[in-house]
Coordinates of C-alpha atoms in Angstrom, one line a residue:
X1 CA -17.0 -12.8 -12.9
X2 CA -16.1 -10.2 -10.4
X3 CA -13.7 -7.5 -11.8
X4 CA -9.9 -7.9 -10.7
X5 CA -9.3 -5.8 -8.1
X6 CA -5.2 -5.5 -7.1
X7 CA -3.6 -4.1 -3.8
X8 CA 0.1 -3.2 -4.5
X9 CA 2.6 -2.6 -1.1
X10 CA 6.2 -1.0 -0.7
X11 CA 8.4 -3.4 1.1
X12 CA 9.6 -2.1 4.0
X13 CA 8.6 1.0 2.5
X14 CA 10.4 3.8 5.1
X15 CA 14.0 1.9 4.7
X16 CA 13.2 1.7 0.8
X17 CA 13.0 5.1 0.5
X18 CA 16.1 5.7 2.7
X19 CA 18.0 3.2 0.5
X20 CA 17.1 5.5 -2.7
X21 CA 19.5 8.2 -2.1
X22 CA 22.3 6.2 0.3
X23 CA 23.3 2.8 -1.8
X24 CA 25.4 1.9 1.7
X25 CA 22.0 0.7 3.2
X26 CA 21.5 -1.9 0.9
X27 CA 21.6 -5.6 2.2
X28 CA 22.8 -3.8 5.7
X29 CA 20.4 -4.0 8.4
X30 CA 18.5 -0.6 8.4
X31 CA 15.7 0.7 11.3
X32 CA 13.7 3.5 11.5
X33 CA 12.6 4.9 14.3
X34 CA 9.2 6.6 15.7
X35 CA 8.6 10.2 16.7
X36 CA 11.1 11.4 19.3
X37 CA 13.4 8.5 18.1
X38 CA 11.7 6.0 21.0
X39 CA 11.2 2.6 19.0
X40 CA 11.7 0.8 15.9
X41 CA 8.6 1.4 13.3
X42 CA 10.2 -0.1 10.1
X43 CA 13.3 -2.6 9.8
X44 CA 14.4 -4.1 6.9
X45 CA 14.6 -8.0 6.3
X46 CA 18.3 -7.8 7.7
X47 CA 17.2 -5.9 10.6
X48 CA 14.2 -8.7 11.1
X49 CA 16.4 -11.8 10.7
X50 CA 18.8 -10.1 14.2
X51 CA 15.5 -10.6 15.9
X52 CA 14.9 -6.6 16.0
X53 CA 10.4 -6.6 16.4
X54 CA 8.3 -4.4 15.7
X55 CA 7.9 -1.4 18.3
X56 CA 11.2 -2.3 20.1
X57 CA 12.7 0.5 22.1
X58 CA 15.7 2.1 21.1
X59 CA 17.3 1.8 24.5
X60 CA 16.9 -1.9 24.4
X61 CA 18.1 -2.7 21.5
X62 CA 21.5 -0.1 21.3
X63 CA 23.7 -3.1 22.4
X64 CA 22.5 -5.5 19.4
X65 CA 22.8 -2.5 17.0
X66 CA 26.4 -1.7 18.1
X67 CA 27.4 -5.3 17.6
X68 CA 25.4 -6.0 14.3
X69 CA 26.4 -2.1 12.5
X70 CA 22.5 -1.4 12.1
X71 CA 22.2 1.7 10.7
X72 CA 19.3 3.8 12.4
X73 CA 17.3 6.6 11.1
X74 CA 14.5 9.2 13.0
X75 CA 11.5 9.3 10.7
X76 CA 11.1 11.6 7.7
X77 CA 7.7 11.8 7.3
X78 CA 8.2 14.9 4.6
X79 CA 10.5 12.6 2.5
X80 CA 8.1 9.3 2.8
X81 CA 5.2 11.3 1.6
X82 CA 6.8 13.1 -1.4
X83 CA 7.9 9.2 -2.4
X84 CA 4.4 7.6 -1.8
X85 CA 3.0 10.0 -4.0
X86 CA 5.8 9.6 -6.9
X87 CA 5.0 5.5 -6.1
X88 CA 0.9 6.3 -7.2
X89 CA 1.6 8.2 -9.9
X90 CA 3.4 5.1 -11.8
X91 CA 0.5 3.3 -10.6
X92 CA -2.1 5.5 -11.8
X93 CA -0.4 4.9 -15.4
X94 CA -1.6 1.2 -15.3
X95 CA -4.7 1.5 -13.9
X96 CA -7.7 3.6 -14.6
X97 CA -8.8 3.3 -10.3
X98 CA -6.7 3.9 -8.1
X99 CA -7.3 3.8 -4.3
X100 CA -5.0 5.2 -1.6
X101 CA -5.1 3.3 1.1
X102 CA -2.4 4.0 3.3
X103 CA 1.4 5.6 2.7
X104 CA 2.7 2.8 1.2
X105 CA -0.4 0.8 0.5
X106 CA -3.0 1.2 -2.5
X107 CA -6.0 -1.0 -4.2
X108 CA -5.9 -0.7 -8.1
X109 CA -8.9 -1.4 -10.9
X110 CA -7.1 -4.4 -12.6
X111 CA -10.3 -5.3 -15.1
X112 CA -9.6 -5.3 -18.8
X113 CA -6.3 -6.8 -18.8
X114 CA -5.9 -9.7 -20.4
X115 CA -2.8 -10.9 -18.7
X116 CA -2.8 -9.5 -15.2
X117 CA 0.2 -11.3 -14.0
X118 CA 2.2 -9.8 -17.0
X119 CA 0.8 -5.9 -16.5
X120 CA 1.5 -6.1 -12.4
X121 CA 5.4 -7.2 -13.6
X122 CA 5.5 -4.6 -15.2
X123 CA 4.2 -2.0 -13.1
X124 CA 6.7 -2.8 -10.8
X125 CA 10.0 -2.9 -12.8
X126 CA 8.1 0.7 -13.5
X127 CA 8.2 1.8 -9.9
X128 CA 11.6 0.6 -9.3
X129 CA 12.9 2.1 -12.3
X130 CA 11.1 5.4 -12.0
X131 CA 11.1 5.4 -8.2
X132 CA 13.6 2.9 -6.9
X133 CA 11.0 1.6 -4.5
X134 CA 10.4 -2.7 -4.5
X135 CA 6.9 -3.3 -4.4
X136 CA 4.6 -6.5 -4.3
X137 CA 1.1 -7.5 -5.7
X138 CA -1.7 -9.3 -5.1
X139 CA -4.8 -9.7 -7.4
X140 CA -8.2 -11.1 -6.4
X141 CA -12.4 -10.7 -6.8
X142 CA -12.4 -8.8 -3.6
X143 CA -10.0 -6.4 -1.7
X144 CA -9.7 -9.6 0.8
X145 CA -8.6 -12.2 -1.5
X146 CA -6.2 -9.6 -2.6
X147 CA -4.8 -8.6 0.5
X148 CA -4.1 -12.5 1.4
X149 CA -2.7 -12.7 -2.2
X150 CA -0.4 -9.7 -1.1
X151 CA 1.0 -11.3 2.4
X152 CA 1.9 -14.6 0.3
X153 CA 3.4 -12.8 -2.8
X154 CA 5.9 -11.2 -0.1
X155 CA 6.8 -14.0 2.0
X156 CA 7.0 -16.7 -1.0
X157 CA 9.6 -15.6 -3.1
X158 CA 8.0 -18.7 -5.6
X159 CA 5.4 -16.0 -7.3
X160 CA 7.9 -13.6 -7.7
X161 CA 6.3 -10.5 -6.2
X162 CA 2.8 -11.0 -7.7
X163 CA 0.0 -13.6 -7.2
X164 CA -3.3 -13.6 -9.3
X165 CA -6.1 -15.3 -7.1
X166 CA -8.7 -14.7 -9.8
X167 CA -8.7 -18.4 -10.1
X168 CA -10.7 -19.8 -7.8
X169 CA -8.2 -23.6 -7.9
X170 CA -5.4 -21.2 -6.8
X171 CA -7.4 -19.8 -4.3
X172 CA -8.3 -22.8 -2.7
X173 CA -4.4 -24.0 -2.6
X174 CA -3.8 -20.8 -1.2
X175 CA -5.8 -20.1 1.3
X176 CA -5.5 -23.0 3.4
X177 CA -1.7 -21.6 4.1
X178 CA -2.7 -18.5 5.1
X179 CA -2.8 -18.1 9.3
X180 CA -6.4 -16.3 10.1
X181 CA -4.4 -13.7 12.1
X182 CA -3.2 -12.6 8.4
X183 CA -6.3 -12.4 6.7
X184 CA -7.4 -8.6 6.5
X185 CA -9.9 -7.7 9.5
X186 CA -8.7 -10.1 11.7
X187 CA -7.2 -8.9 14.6
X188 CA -6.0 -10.9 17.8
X189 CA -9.2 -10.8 19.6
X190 CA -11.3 -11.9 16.9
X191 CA -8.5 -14.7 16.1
X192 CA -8.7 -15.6 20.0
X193 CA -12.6 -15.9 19.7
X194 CA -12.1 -18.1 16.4
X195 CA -9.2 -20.7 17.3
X196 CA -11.9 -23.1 20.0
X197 CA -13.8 -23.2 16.9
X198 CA -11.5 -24.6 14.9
X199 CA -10.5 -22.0 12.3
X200 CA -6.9 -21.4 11.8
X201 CA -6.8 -20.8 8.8
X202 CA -8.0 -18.7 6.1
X203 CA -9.9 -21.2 4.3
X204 CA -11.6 -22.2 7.6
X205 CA -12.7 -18.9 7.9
X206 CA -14.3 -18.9 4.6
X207 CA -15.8 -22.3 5.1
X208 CA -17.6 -20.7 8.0
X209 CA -21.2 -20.2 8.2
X210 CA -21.9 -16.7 8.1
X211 CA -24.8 -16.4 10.6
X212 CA -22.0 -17.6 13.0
X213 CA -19.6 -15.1 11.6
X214 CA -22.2 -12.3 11.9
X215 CA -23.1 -13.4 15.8
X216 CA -19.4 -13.7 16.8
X217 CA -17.8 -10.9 15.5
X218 CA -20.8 -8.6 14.0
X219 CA -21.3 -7.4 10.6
X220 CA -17.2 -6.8 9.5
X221 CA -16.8 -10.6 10.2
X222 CA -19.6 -11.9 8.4
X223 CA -18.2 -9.6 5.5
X224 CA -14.8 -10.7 5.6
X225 CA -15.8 -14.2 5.4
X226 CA -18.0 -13.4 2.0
X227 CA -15.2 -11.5 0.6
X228 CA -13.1 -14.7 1.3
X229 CA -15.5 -16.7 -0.8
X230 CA -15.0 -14.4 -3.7
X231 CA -18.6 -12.1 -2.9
X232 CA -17.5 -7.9 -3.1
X233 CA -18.5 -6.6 -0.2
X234 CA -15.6 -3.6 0.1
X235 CA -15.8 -1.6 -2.9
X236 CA -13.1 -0.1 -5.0
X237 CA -13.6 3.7 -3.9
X238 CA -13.1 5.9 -7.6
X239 CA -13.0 9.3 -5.1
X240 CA -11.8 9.4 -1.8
X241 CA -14.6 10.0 0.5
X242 CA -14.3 14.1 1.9
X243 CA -12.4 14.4 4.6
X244 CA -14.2 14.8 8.1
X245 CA -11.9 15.8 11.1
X246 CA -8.0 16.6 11.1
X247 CA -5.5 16.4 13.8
X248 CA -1.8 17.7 14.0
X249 CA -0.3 16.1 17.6
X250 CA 3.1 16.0 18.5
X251 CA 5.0 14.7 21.5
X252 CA 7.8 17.0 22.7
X253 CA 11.3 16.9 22.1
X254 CA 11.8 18.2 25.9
X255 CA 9.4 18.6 28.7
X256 CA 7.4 21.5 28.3
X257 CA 6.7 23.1 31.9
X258 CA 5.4 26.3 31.3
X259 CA 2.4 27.7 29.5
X260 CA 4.4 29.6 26.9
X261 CA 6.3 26.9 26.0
X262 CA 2.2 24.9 25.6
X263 CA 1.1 27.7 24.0
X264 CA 4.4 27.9 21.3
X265 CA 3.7 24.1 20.8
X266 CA 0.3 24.4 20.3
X267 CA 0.7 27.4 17.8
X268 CA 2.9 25.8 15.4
X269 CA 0.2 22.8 15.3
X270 CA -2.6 25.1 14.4
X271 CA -0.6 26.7 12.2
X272 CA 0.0 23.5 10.4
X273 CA -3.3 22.5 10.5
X274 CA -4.3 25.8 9.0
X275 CA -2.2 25.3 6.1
X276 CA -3.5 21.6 5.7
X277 CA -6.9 22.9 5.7
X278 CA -6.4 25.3 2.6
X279 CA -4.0 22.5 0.7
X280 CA -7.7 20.5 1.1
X281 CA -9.9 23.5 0.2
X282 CA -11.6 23.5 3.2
X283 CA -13.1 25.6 6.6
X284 CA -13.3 23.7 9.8
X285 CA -15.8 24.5 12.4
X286 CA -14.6 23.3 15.9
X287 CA -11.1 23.0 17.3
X288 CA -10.0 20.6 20.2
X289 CA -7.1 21.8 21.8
X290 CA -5.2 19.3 24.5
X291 CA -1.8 18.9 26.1
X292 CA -0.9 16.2 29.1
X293 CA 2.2 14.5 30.8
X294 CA 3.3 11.5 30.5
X295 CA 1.8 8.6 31.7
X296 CA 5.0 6.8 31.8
X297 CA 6.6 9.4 34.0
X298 CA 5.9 7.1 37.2
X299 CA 6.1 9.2 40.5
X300 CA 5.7 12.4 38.9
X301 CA 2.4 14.9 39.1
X302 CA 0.2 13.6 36.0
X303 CA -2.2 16.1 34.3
X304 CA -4.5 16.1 31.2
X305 CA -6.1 19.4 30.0
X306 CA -9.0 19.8 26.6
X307 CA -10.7 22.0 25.4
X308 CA -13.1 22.2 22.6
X309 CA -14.3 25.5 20.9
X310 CA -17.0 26.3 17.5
X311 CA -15.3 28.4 15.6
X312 CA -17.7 31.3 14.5
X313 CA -17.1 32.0 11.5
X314 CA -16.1 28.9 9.7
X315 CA -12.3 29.1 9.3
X316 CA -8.9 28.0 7.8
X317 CA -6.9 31.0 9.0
X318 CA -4.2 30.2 11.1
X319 CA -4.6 33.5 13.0
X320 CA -7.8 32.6 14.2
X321 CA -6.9 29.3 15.0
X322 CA -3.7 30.0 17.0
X323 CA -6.4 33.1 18.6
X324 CA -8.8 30.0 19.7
X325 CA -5.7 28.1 21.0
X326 CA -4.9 30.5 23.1
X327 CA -8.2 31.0 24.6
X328 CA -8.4 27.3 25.3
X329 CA -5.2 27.0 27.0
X330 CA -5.7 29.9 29.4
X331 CA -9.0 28.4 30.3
X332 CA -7.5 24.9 30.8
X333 CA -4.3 25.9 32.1
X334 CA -4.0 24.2 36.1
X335 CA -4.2 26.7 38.8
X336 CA -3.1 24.0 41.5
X337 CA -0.6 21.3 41.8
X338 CA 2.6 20.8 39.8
X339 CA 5.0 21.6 38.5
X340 CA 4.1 19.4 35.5
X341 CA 5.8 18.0 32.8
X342 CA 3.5 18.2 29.8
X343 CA 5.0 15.7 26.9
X344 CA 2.2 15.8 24.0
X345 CA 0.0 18.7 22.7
X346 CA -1.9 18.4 19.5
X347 CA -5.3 20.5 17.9
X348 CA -7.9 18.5 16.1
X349 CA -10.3 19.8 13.8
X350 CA -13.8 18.7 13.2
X351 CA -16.9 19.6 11.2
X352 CA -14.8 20.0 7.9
X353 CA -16.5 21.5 4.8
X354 CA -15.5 23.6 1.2
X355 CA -15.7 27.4 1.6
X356 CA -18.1 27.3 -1.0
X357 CA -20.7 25.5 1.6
X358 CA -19.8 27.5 4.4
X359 CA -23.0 28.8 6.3
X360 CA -23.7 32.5 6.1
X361 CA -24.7 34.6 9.6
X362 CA -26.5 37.6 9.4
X363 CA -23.7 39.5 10.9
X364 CA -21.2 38.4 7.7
X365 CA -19.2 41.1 6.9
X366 CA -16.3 41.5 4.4
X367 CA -13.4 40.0 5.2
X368 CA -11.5 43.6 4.3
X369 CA -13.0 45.0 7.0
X370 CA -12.3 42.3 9.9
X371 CA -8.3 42.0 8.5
X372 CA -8.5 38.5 7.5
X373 CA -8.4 38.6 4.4
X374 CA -6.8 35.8 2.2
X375 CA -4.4 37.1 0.5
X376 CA -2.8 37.2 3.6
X377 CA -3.0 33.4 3.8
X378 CA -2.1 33.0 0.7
X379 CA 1.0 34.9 1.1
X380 CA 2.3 33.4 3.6
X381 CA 1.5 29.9 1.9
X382 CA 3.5 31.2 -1.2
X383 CA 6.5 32.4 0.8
X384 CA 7.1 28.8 2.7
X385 CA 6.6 27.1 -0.5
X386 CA 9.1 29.0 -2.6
X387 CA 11.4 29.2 0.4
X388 CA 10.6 25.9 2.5
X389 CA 8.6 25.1 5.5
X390 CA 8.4 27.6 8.3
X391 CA 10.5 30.3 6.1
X392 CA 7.3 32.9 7.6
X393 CA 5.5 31.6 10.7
X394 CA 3.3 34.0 13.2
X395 CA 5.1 35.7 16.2
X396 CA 3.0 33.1 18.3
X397 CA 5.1 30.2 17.9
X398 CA 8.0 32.1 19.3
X399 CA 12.0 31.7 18.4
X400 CA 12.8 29.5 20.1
X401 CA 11.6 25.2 20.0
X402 CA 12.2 23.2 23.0
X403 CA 9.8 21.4 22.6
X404 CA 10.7 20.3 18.9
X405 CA 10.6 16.2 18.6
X406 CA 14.1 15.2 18.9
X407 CA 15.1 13.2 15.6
X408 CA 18.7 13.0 15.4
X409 CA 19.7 10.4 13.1
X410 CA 16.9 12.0 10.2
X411 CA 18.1 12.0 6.7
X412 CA 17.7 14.9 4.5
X413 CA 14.7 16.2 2.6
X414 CA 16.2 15.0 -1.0
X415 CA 13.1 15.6 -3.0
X416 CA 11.3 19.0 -1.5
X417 CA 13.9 21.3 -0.3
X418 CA 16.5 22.3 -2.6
X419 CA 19.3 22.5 0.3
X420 CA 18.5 18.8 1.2
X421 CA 19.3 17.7 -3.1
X422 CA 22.1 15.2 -3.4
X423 CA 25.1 16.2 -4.7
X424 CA 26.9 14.7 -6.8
X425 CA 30.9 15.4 -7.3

């Protein structure tokens, strides 16, 4: 028998952790919103029973939230990480694997208890208590068959947040109810190219031959259709895989129509990045740099400008980084036309590696010598993390933030800045 693999899920995971600290927002319909406050990217079961879907604008939908009282919140992306990572740590007390797969997502090693059912109960009247965060769980002999035992444990109150399909009888009861648009993999084209053939389900979709699967939707389908039928094709991954590329991209708060304002943008990402390049341990060895307009900005001038540059040496310091920035934008920066509107800037990062493994030049020298040395870095990492975020930033990213992403209904940073702690009086 295939060992139990488990995939545990927040439930509506950006309003739960807003609820935490503000009891108010229970059982009231809650929404949070994207970057720049433009459309809904969570909403709590109140907020989906109104009718509220998925990516809705804000400006559509300000008349039902001013006749309904839904309360509305920008995202807090420094608040739903510091939670996701409390939420693993209880996991990682029940389970000797576990798997981050997304923010409020993770796969967990489930072999070698005899009563599965009882342990996932458990582990989540653990998260609640410890937490305060609901969560649900599905069990299977794949990562499929767990997923699809996930979307039925939180739609069917009947199991009670948790559904074992190590059985294969309850499989085969389940399965049939589950739509094929559900199962893991499947997206709307594949689910378009399936329905003349009959499946609609995801029982038909196991019951498929697999040579068809393979020829109609490549290798992934043919693999989700084995994993259906109980075969591991996915494994359970006991490290996560080094990272390869990193990106920090932002859209603007305010149109950004000069290149000092690009450049100030453009700096703070690089500086971020630099800082999540040393959190990881590692050097990165090219840098994209873009900014563009809008493309919903109909009747205005449209632009798009990239670069991409090797960094020689291998680096993680943010001077050099905002040094290549600047280079990139002054060689990309439109000579004709305008005057533009840019909305979105962002650096990415490529060919990742440890410092350890950097390659060596023959014209290495010190790093005394050329000023960037990493004490410096380390400094100024030591002096934000003491102080908060952005205590000690280079001269580069100016005074000054226009082009800051406007979030004006986000809540404060309760668990990772001591000015944001809840009071209580």
């Amino acid at each position: 028998m295939s060992r139990p693999i488990a995939i545990s899920d927040s439930a509506n995971f950006y309003v739960s952790a807003e609820r935490i600290f503000d009891p108010s927002l229970r059982n009231v319909p809650v929404i949070v919103l994207s970057n720049n406050d433009g459309c809904a990217v969570a909403r709590s079961d109140e907020a989906k029973a109104l009718g509220i879907k998925m990516g809705a604008p804000l400006h559509l939908i300000r008349d039902k939230i001013t006749a309904h009282g839904v309360r509305v919140f920008s995202s807090n992306y420094t608040l739903y990480g510091d939670i996701s990572r409390r939420v693993v740590e209880v996991y990682e007390s029940f389970s000797p694997v576990v798997e981050v797969y997304s923010i409020d997502e993770s796969f967990l090693d489930f072999g070698g208890f005899r009563d599965r059912e009882a342990h996932a109960q458990e582990m989540r009247a653990q998260v609640l208590l410890q937490v305060g965060v609901p969560v649900r769980v599905g069990i299977g002999p794949t990562k499929t068959l767990a997923k699809c035992a996930n979307e039925v444990a939180k739609r069917n109150p009947i199991f009670k947040g948790v559904l074992d399909l190590m059985d294969r009888s309850v499989a085969d009861w389940v399965l049939p109810r589950v739509p094929v648009g559900d199962v893991w993999g499947v997206g709307g084209r594949t689910r378009a190219k399936l329905a003349p053939l009959g499946v609609h389900t995801a029982a038909d979709l196991r019951d498929m031959p697999a040579r068809q699967a393979r020829d109609l939707g490549t290798v992934v389908l043919e693999r989700t259709v084995r994993e259906l039928r109980g075969e591991p094709c996915i494994p359970l991954d006991e490290a996560p895989p080094p990272r390869k590329g990193m990106a920090v991209t932002r859209s603007a708060g305010a149109p950004m129509r000069d290149m000092e304002t690009v450049m100030s943008a453009l700096a703070a990402h690089a500086t971020r990045a630099s800082e999540k390049l040393r959190q990881h341990g590692l050097i990165a060895g090219t840098m994209t740099v873009f900014f563009h307009t809008s493309r919903f900005s109909v009747g205005k001038p449209q632009h798009a400008a990239f670069r991409t540059v090797k960094l020689t040496p291998m680096t993680s310091d943010a001077r050099d980084l905002v040094g290549a920035v600047r280079a990139c934008v002054e060689a990309s920066w439109p000579q004709h036309g305008g005057p533009y509107a840019f909305a979105k800037s962002g650096v990415l990062l490529d060919d990742l590696m440890t410092e350890a493994d950097r390659p060596r030049t023959l014209f290495d020298v010190e790093e005394p010598s050329t000023g960037r040395s990493p004490a410096v870095m380390r400094a100024l990492d030591a002096v934000n993390a003491r102080f908060g975020k952005k205590t000690m930033v280079l001269g580069s990213e100016g005074t000054t933030r226009a082009w800051e992403m406007r979030a004006e209904h986000r809540s404060p940073r309760y668990t990772t800045r001591i000015s944001d702690l809840p009071v209580v009086r």
